Tab-separated table of C-alpha atoms in Angstrom:
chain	number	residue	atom	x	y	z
A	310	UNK	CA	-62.311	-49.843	-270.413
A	311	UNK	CA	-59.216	-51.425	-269.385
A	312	UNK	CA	-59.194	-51.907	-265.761
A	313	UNK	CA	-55.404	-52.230	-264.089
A	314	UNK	CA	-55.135	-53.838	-260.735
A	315	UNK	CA	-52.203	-53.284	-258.381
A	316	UNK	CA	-50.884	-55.375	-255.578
A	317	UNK	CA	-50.560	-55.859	-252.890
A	318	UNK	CA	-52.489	-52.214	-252.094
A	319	UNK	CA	-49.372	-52.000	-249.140
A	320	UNK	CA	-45.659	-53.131	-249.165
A	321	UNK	CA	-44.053	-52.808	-245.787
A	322	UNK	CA	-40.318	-53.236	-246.136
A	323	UNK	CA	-37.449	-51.803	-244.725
A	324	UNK	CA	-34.648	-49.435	-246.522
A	325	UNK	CA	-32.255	-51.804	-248.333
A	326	UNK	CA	-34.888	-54.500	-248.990
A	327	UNK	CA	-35.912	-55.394	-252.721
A	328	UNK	CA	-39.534	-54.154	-253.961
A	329	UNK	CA	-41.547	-55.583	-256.006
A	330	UNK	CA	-44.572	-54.899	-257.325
A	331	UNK	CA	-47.785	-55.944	-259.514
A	332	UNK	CA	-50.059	-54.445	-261.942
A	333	UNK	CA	-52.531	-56.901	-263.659
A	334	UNK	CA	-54.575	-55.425	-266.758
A	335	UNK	CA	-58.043	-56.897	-267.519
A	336	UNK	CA	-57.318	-56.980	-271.074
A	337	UNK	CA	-53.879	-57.100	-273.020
A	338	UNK	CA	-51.745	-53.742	-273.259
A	339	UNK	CA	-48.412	-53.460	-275.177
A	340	UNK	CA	-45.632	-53.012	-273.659
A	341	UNK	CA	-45.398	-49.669	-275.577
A	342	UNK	CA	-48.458	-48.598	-273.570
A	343	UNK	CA	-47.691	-49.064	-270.122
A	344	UNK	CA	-46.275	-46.930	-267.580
A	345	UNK	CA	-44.840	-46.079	-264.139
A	346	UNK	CA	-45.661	-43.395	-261.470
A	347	UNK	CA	-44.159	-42.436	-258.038
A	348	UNK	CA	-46.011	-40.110	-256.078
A	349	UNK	CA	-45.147	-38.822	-252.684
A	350	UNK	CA	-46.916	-36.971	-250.059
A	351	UNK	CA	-48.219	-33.185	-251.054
A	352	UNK	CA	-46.622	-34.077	-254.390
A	353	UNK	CA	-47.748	-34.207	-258.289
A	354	UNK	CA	-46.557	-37.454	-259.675
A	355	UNK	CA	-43.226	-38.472	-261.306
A	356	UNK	CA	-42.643	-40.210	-264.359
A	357	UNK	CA	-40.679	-43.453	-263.562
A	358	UNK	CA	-40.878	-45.962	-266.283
A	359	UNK	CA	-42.539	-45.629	-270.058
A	360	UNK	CA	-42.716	-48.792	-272.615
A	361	UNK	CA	-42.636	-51.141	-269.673
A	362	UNK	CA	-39.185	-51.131	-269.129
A	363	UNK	CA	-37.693	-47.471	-270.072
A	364	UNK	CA	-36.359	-45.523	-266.866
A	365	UNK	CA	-37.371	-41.933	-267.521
A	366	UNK	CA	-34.648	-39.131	-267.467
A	367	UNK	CA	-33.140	-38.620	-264.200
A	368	UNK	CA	-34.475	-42.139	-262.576
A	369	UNK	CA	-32.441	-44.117	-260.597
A	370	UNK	CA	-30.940	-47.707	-262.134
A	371	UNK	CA	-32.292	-49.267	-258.951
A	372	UNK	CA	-35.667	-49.238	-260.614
A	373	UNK	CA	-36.629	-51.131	-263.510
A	374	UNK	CA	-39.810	-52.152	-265.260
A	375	UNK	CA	-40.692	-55.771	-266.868
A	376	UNK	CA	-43.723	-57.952	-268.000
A	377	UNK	CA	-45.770	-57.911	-271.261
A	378	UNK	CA	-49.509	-57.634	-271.082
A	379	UNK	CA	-51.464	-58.631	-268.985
A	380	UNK	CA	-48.485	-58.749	-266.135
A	381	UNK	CA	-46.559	-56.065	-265.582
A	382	UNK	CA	-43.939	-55.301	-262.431
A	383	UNK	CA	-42.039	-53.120	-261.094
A	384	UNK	CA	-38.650	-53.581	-259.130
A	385	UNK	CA	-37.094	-51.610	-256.671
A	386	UNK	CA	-33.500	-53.233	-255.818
A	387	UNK	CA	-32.649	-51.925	-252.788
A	388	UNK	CA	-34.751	-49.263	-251.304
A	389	UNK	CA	-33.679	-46.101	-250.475
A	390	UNK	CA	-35.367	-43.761	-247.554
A	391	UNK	CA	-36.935	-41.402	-250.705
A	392	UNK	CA	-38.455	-44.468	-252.003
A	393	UNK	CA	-41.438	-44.277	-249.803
A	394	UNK	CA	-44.557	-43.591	-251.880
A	395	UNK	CA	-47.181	-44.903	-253.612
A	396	UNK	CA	-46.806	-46.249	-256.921
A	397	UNK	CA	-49.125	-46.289	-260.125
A	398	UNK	CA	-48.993	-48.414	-262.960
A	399	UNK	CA	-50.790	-46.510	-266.513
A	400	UNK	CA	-52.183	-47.720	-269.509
A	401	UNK	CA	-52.918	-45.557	-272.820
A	402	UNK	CA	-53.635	-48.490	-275.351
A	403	UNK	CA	-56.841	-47.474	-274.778
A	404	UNK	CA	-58.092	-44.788	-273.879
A	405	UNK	CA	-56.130	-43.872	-270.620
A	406	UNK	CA	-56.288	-45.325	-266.954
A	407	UNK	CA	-54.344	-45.632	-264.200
A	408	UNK	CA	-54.116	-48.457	-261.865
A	409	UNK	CA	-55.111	-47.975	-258.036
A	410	UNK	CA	-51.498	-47.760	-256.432
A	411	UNK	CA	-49.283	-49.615	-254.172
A	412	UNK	CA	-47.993	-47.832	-251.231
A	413	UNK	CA	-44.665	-48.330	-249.883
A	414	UNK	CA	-44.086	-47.908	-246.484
A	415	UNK	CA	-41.256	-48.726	-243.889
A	416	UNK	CA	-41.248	-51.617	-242.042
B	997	UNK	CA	-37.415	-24.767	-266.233
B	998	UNK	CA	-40.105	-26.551	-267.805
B	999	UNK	CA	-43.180	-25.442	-265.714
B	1000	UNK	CA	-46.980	-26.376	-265.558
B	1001	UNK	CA	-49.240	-24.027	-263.195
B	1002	UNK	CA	-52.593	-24.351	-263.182
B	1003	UNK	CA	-55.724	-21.691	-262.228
B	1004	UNK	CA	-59.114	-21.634	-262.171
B	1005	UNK	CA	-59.936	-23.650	-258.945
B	1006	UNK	CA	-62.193	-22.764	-256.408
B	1007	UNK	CA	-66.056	-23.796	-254.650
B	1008	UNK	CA	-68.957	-24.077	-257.331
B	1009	UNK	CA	-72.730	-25.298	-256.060
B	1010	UNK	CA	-73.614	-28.703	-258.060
B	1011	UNK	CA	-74.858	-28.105	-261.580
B	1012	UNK	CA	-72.780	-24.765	-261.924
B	1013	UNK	CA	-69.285	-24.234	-264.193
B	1014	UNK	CA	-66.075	-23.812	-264.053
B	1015	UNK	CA	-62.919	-22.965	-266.313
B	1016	UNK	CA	-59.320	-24.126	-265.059
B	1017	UNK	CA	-56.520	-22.983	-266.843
B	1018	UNK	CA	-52.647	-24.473	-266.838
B	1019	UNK	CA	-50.124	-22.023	-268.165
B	1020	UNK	CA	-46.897	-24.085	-269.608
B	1021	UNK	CA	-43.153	-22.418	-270.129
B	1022	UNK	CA	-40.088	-23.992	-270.632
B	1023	UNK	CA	-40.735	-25.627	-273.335
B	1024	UNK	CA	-42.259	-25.285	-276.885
B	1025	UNK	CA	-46.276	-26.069	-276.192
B	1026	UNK	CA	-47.038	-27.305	-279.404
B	1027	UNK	CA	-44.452	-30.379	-279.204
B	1028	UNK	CA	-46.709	-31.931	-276.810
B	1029	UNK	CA	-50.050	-33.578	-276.342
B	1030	UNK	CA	-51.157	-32.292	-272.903
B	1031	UNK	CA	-53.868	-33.846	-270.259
B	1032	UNK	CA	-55.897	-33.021	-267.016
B	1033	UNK	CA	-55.364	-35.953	-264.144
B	1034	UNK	CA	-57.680	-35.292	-261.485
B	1035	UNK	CA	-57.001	-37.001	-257.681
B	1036	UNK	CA	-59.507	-36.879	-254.603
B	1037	UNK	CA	-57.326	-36.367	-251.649
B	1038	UNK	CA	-56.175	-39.800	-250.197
B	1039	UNK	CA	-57.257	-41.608	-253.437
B	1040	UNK	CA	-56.085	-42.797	-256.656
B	1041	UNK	CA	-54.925	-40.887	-259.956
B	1042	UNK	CA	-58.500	-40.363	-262.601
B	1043	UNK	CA	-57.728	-39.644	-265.844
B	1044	UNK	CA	-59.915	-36.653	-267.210
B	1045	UNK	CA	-59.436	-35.526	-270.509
B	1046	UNK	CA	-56.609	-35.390	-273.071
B	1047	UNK	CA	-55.973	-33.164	-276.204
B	1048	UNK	CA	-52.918	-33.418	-279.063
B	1049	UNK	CA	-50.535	-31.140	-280.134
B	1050	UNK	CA	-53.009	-28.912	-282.851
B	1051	UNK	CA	-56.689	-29.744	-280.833
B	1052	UNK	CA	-57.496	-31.806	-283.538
B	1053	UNK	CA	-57.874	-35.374	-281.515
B	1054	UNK	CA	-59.613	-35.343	-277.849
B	1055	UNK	CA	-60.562	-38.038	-275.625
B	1056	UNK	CA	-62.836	-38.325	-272.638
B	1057	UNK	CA	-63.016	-40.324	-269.149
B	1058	UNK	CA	-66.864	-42.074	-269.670
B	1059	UNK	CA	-67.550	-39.690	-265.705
B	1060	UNK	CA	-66.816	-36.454	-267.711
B	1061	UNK	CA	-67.641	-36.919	-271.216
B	1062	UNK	CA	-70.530	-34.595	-272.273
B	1063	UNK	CA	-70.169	-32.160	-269.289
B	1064	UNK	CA	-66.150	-31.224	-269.872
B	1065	UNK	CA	-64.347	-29.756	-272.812
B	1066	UNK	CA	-60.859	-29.791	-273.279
B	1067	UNK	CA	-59.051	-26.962	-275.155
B	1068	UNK	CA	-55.422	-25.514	-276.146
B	1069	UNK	CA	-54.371	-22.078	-277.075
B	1070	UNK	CA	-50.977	-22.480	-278.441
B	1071	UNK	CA	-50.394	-19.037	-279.332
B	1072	UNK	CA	-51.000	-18.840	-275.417
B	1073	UNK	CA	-49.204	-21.999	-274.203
B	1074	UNK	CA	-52.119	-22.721	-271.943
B	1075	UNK	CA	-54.620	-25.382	-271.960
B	1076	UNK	CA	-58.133	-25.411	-270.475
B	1077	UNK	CA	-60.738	-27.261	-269.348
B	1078	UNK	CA	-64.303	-26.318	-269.597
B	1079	UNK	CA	-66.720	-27.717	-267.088
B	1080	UNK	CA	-70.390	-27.881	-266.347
B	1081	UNK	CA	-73.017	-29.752	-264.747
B	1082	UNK	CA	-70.545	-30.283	-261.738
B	1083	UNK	CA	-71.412	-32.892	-259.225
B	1084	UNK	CA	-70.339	-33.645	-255.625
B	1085	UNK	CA	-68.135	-36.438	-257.570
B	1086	UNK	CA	-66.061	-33.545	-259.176
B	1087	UNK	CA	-63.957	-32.596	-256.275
B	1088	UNK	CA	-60.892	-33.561	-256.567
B	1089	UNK	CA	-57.240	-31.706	-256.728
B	1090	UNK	CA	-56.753	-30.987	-260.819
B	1091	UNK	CA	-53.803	-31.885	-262.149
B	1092	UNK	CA	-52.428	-30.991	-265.854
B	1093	UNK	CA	-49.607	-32.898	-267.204
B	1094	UNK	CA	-47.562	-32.889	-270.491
B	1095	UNK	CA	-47.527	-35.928	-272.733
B	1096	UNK	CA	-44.728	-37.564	-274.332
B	1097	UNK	CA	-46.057	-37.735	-277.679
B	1098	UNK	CA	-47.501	-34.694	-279.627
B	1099	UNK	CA	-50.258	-36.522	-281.693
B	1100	UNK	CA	-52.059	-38.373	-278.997
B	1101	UNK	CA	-54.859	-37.622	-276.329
B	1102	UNK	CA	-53.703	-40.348	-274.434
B	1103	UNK	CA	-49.922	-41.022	-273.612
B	1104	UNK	CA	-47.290	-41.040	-270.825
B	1105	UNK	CA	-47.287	-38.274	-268.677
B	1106	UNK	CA	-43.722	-36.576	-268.107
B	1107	UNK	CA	-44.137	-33.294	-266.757
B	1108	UNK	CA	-46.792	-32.717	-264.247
B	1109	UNK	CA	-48.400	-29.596	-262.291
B	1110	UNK	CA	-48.811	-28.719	-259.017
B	1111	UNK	CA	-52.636	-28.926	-259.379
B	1112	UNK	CA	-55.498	-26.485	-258.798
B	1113	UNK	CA	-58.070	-27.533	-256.437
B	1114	UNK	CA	-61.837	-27.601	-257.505
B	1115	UNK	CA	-64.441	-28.358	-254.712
B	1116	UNK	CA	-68.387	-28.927	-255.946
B	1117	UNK	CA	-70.568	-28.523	-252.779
């Protein structure tokens, strides 16, 4: 099983600042395979990035994806006061799991 | 508007079954693989079970394999999931979500549900 590990587990920053974020995978993953989650309070998750770096429909240009397996990030520019939520990186090369989540938080 | 509501939650002792259901609209079913995401309050996304577009390709988490079955009714756009031999380790909020690719078990996720809770105690 491909185990993903996200850091740091919390980001403290304040609206405006740049976010950045980690996801490590214990084995190689594509960047075809590799994906992005928001998820806020009471909330299903949101589809943010797919294929490492492909902002789903409807997502914001101040988020972006990069890396190539095993490193993978993901940037916030300049954070906004909805951008307060955890954070999951995914993996389906194989099989299918997710990574443990980053919470955002303000500062 | 492309919808995913699932049913089917609810208390079950340890060792007993349960069926959830998610009912799709919005969009034509059989374009899509779908999955079940499970999530313990406070805790991290789990990965349950996926199925493609026809039924003909499933895949397992290693904690569920052997006590859940996945399953599709297209005619019905709903999915289900089958499950037995719950344990304590079971409760969690159930989540189904659509997949961006119809021939895959395993994929992005881009439409998600609400969630039905299912508590084993």
């Amino acid at each position: 099983e491909i185990v993903l590990t996200q850091s740091p587990g919390t980001l403290s920053l304040s609206p405006g600042e740049r976010a950045t974020l980690s996801c490590r995978a214990s084995q190689s993953v594509s960047i075809s395979f590799l994906a992005w989650y928001q998820q806020k309070p009471g909330q299903a998750p949101r589809l943010l990035i797919y294929g490492a770096s492909s902002r789903a429909t409807g997502i914001p240009d101040r988020f972006s994806g990069s890396g190539s397996g095993p490193d993978f990030t993901l940037s916030i520019s300049r954070l906004e006061p909805e951008d307060f939520a955890v954070y999951y990186c995914q993996q389906f090369g194989s099989s299918l799991t997710f990574g443990g989540g980053t919470k955002v938080e303000i500062k | 508007e492309v919808q995913l509501v699932e049913s089917g939650g609810g208390v079950v002792r340890p060792g007993g079954s349960l069926r959830l259901s998610c009912a799709a609209s919005g969009f034509t079913f059989d374009d899509y693989g779908v999955s079940w995401v499970r999530q313990v309050p406070g805790k991290g996304l789990e990965w349950v079970s996926g199925i493609n577009w026809n039924g003909g390709s499933t895949g397992y988490a290693d904690s569920v394999r052997g006590r859940f079955t996945i399953s599709r009714d297209n005619a019905k756009n709903s999915l289900y999931l089958q499950m037995s031999s719950l344990r304590a380790e079971d409760t969690a909020l159930y989540h189904c979500a659509r997949m961006g690719n119809p021939n895959y078990y395993n994929y992005y996720m881009d439409v998600w549900g609400k969630g039905t809770t299912v508590t084993v105690s």
